[in-house]
PDB file of C-alpha atoms in Angstrom:
ATOM      1  CA  UNK A   1      -0.212   5.305  25.546  1.00 62.00           C
ATOM      2  CA  UNK A   2      -2.349   2.413  24.391  1.00 76.00           C
ATOM      3  CA  UNK A   3      -0.790  -0.893  23.446  1.00 76.00           C
ATOM      4  CA  UNK A   4      -0.308  -1.214  19.710  1.00 83.00           C
ATOM      5  CA  UNK A   5      -0.075  -4.543  17.888  1.00 81.00           C
ATOM      6  CA  UNK A   6       1.309  -4.739  14.392  1.00 82.00           C
ATOM      7  CA  UNK A   7       1.417  -7.807  12.174  1.00 83.00           C
ATOM      8  CA  UNK A   8       4.665  -8.236  10.233  1.00 82.00           C
ATOM      9  CA  UNK A   9       5.083  -9.758   6.782  1.00 82.00           C
ATOM     10  CA  UNK A  10       8.670  -9.730   5.472  1.00 78.00           C
ATOM     11  CA  UNK A  11       9.239  -7.880   2.180  1.00 83.00           C
ATOM     12  CA  UNK A  12       8.405 -10.092  -0.773  1.00 87.00           C
ATOM     13  CA  UNK A  13       6.532 -12.621   1.360  1.00 82.00           C
ATOM     14  CA  UNK A  14       2.862 -13.461   1.100  1.00 82.00           C
ATOM     15  CA  UNK A  15       0.752 -12.636   4.189  1.00 78.00           C
ATOM     16  CA  UNK A  16      -0.039 -15.744   6.223  1.00 73.00           C
ATOM     17  CA  UNK A  17      -3.432 -17.345   5.645  1.00 76.00           C
ATOM     18  CA  UNK A  18      -5.169 -16.917   9.005  1.00 78.00           C
ATOM     19  CA  UNK A  19      -2.031 -15.890  10.930  1.00 78.00           C
ATOM     20  CA  UNK A  20       0.785 -13.325  11.064  1.00 82.00           C
ATOM     21  CA  UNK A  21       4.432 -14.230  10.478  1.00 83.00           C
ATOM     22  CA  UNK A  22       5.282 -12.058  13.498  1.00 81.00           C
ATOM     23  CA  UNK A  23       3.624  -9.582  15.853  1.00 77.00           C
ATOM     24  CA  UNK A  24       5.274  -6.451  17.231  1.00 83.00           C
ATOM     25  CA  UNK A  25       3.909  -5.126  20.521  1.00 83.00           C
ATOM     26  CA  UNK A  26       4.519  -1.487  21.404  1.00 80.00           C
ATOM     27  CA  UNK A  27       3.727   0.408  24.605  1.00 80.00           C
ATOM     28  CA  UNK A  28       3.054  -2.746  26.591  1.00 75.00           C
ATOM     29  CA  UNK A  29       3.763  -3.048  30.294  1.00 81.00           C
ATOM     30  CA  UNK A  30       1.770  -6.246  30.991  1.00 85.00           C
ATOM     31  CA  UNK A  31       1.777  -9.600  29.233  1.00 91.00           C
ATOM     32  CA  UNK A  32      -0.424 -12.591  30.028  1.00 90.00           C
ATOM     33  CA  UNK A  33       0.602 -16.128  29.182  1.00 91.00           C
ATOM     34  CA  UNK A  34      -2.459 -18.317  28.670  1.00 93.00           C
ATOM     35  CA  UNK A  35      -2.097 -21.970  29.669  1.00 91.00           C
ATOM     36  CA  UNK A  36      -3.195 -24.705  27.309  1.00 94.00           C
ATOM     37  CA  UNK A  37      -6.974 -24.931  27.067  1.00 94.00           C
ATOM     38  CA  UNK A  38      -8.858 -28.066  26.041  1.00 96.00           C
ATOM     39  CA  UNK A  39     -12.505 -28.982  25.616  1.00 96.00           C
ATOM     40  CA  UNK A  40     -14.406 -28.661  28.890  1.00 93.00           C
ATOM     41  CA  UNK A  41     -16.130 -26.109  31.073  1.00 86.00           C
ATOM     42  CA  UNK A  42     -15.444 -24.125  34.206  1.00 84.00           C
ATOM     43  CA  UNK A  43     -11.703 -24.588  33.839  1.00 83.00           C
ATOM     44  CA  UNK A  44     -11.936 -28.367  33.936  1.00 87.00           C
ATOM     45  CA  UNK A  45     -11.246 -30.762  31.071  1.00 91.00           C
ATOM     46  CA  UNK A  46     -14.252 -32.577  29.650  1.00 90.00           C
ATOM     47  CA  UNK A  47     -15.236 -35.720  31.552  1.00 89.00           C
ATOM     48  CA  UNK A  48     -15.677 -37.400  28.168  1.00 90.00           C
ATOM     49  CA  UNK A  49     -14.105 -35.667  25.175  1.00 94.00           C
ATOM     50  CA  UNK A  50     -16.009 -35.284  21.896  1.00 91.00           C
ATOM     51  CA  UNK A  51     -14.889 -37.676  19.210  1.00 93.00           C
ATOM     52  CA  UNK A  52     -14.580 -35.018  16.505  1.00 93.00           C
ATOM     53  CA  UNK A  53     -11.824 -32.462  16.083  1.00 97.00           C
ATOM     54  CA  UNK A  54     -14.151 -29.571  15.179  1.00 97.00           C
ATOM     55  CA  UNK A  55     -16.142 -29.815  18.434  1.00 97.00           C
ATOM     56  CA  UNK A  56     -13.008 -30.057  20.543  1.00 97.00           C
ATOM     57  CA  UNK A  57     -11.442 -27.101  18.724  1.00 98.00           C
ATOM     58  CA  UNK A  58     -14.563 -24.959  19.205  1.00 97.00           C
ATOM     59  CA  UNK A  59     -14.676 -25.669  22.945  1.00 97.00           C
ATOM     60  CA  UNK A  60     -10.926 -25.207  23.478  1.00 97.00           C
ATOM     61  CA  UNK A  61     -10.990 -21.897  21.578  1.00 98.00           C
ATOM     62  CA  UNK A  62     -14.009 -20.646  23.562  1.00 96.00           C
ATOM     63  CA  UNK A  63     -12.166 -21.559  26.783  1.00 93.00           C
ATOM     64  CA  UNK A  64      -9.033 -19.784  25.546  1.00 94.00           C
ATOM     65  CA  UNK A  65     -11.094 -16.645  24.848  1.00 94.00           C
ATOM     66  CA  UNK A  66     -12.685 -16.845  28.328  1.00 94.00           C
ATOM     67  CA  UNK A  67      -9.249 -16.912  29.957  1.00 93.00           C
ATOM     68  CA  UNK A  68      -8.040 -14.016  27.763  1.00 92.00           C
ATOM     69  CA  UNK A  69     -11.027 -11.938  28.916  1.00 94.00           C
ATOM     70  CA  UNK A  70     -10.408 -12.922  32.557  1.00 93.00           C
ATOM     71  CA  UNK A  71      -6.962 -11.275  32.295  1.00 92.00           C
ATOM     72  CA  UNK A  72      -8.656  -8.016  31.348  1.00 89.00           C
ATOM     73  CA  UNK A  73      -7.729  -8.424  27.700  1.00 91.00           C
ATOM     74  CA  UNK A  74      -9.747  -8.860  24.544  1.00 95.00           C
ATOM     75  CA  UNK A  75      -9.202 -11.079  21.530  1.00 97.00           C
ATOM     76  CA  UNK A  76      -7.571  -8.071  19.825  1.00 95.00           C
ATOM     77  CA  UNK A  77      -4.779  -8.279  22.435  1.00 95.00           C
ATOM     78  CA  UNK A  78      -3.753 -11.840  21.465  1.00 96.00           C
ATOM     79  CA  UNK A  79      -0.220 -11.758  20.064  1.00 94.00           C
ATOM     80  CA  UNK A  80       0.493 -15.465  19.619  1.00 96.00           C
ATOM     81  CA  UNK A  81      -1.125 -18.870  19.862  1.00 98.00           C
ATOM     82  CA  UNK A  82       0.152 -22.422  19.730  1.00 98.00           C
ATOM     83  CA  UNK A  83      -2.382 -25.063  18.744  1.00 98.00           C
ATOM     84  CA  UNK A  84      -1.476 -28.667  19.505  1.00 98.00           C
ATOM     85  CA  UNK A  85      -3.393 -31.409  17.677  1.00 98.00           C
ATOM     86  CA  UNK A  86      -3.141 -35.185  17.884  1.00 98.00           C
ATOM     87  CA  UNK A  87      -4.509 -35.781  14.388  1.00 97.00           C
ATOM     88  CA  UNK A  88      -3.344 -33.464  11.621  1.00 97.00           C
ATOM     89  CA  UNK A  89      -5.451 -35.241   9.009  1.00 97.00           C
ATOM     90  CA  UNK A  90      -8.617 -34.661  11.044  1.00 97.00           C
ATOM     91  CA  UNK A  91      -7.656 -31.015  11.586  1.00 97.00           C
ATOM     92  CA  UNK A  92      -7.217 -30.510   7.837  1.00 97.00           C
ATOM     93  CA  UNK A  93     -10.493 -32.338   7.080  1.00 98.00           C
ATOM     94  CA  UNK A  94     -12.362 -30.053   9.505  1.00 98.00           C
ATOM     95  CA  UNK A  95     -10.842 -26.732   8.415  1.00 97.00           C
ATOM     96  CA  UNK A  96     -14.187 -25.253   7.360  1.00 97.00           C
ATOM     97  CA  UNK A  97     -15.832 -25.918  10.756  1.00 98.00           C
ATOM     98  CA  UNK A  98     -12.659 -24.860  12.568  1.00 98.00           C
ATOM     99  CA  UNK A  99     -12.632 -21.609  10.571  1.00 97.00           C
ATOM    100  CA  UNK A 100     -16.257 -20.984  11.526  1.00 98.00           C
ATOM    101  CA  UNK A 101     -15.383 -21.457  15.214  1.00 98.00           C
ATOM    102  CA  UNK A 102     -12.436 -19.088  14.810  1.00 98.00           C
ATOM    103  CA  UNK A 103     -14.581 -16.353  13.241  1.00 97.00           C
ATOM    104  CA  UNK A 104     -17.301 -16.833  15.889  1.00 98.00           C
ATOM    105  CA  UNK A 105     -14.849 -16.495  18.809  1.00 98.00           C
ATOM    106  CA  UNK A 106     -12.074 -14.266  17.420  1.00 98.00           C
ATOM    107  CA  UNK A 107     -13.610 -12.516  14.418  1.00 97.00           C
ATOM    108  CA  UNK A 108     -10.905 -11.209  12.121  1.00 95.00           C
ATOM    109  CA  UNK A 109      -8.085 -11.503  14.689  1.00 95.00           C
ATOM    110  CA  UNK A 110      -5.090 -13.394  13.278  1.00 94.00           C
ATOM    111  CA  UNK A 111      -2.085 -13.401  15.627  1.00 95.00           C
ATOM    112  CA  UNK A 112       1.166 -15.288  15.125  1.00 94.00           C
ATOM    113  CA  UNK A 113       0.036 -18.942  15.165  1.00 96.00           C
ATOM    114  CA  UNK A 114       1.908 -22.234  15.267  1.00 97.00           C
ATOM    115  CA  UNK A 115       0.107 -25.538  14.691  1.00 97.00           C
ATOM    116  CA  UNK A 116       1.928 -28.529  16.166  1.00 98.00           C
ATOM    117  CA  UNK A 117       1.126 -32.195  15.615  1.00 98.00           C
ATOM    118  CA  UNK A 118       1.738 -34.332  18.713  1.00 98.00           C
ATOM    119  CA  UNK A 119       1.204 -38.006  19.439  1.00 97.00           C
ATOM    120  CA  UNK A 120      -0.881 -37.334  22.540  1.00 97.00           C
ATOM    121  CA  UNK A 121      -1.945 -34.666  25.021  1.00 96.00           C
ATOM    122  CA  UNK A 122      -1.940 -34.990  28.804  1.00 94.00           C
ATOM    123  CA  UNK A 123      -5.736 -35.286  29.034  1.00 93.00           C
ATOM    124  CA  UNK A 124      -6.657 -38.702  27.618  1.00 93.00           C
ATOM    125  CA  UNK A 125      -9.057 -38.241  24.712  1.00 95.00           C
ATOM    126  CA  UNK A 126      -8.136 -34.606  24.058  1.00 97.00           C
ATOM    127  CA  UNK A 127      -7.393 -33.956  20.388  1.00 97.00           C
ATOM    128  CA  UNK A 128      -6.609 -30.229  20.606  1.00 98.00           C
ATOM    129  CA  UNK A 129      -5.037 -27.840  23.126  1.00 97.00           C
ATOM    130  CA  UNK A 130      -4.557 -24.092  22.645  1.00 97.00           C
ATOM    131  CA  UNK A 131      -2.144 -21.793  24.513  1.00 96.00           C
ATOM    132  CA  UNK A 132      -1.018 -18.249  23.824  1.00 95.00           C
ATOM    133  CA  UNK A 133       0.252 -14.820  24.783  1.00 95.00           C
ATOM    134  CA  UNK A 134      -1.731 -11.612  25.296  1.00 94.00           C
ATOM    135  CA  UNK A 135      -0.392  -8.030  25.413  1.00 93.00           C
ATOM    136  CA  UNK A 136      -2.477  -6.218  28.029  1.00 89.00           C
ATOM    137  CA  UNK A 137      -0.986  -2.741  27.814  1.00 77.00           C
TER     138      UNK A 137
END
């Protein structure tokens, strides 16, 4: 049987805007846990990070998608993501560009998502890091 993913919205609740409240995975025998991805290329952090949140988000999300595909999965197999940002105000100010990056990389895929504001990330200059879980079937 193929893996089935189902978004869950509790009775009486409004569906999340750009995310699911929960994801149920059925018929899954393999799960991939994707490490935090930041701006950069070839699996290496950027030598000099972009100054703007939207550029860093776009690169980190593209890297996340690359790792998902390397596991044998597709964006449709993503069950959850955690997005860490060092500047919530900048993230909110760049929501339109961030949304465009999301649609370009993930289309209409909206897994369970948590956005976390942190004071800093390990890589100096990084403003965003994205990790997640993928149900491979």
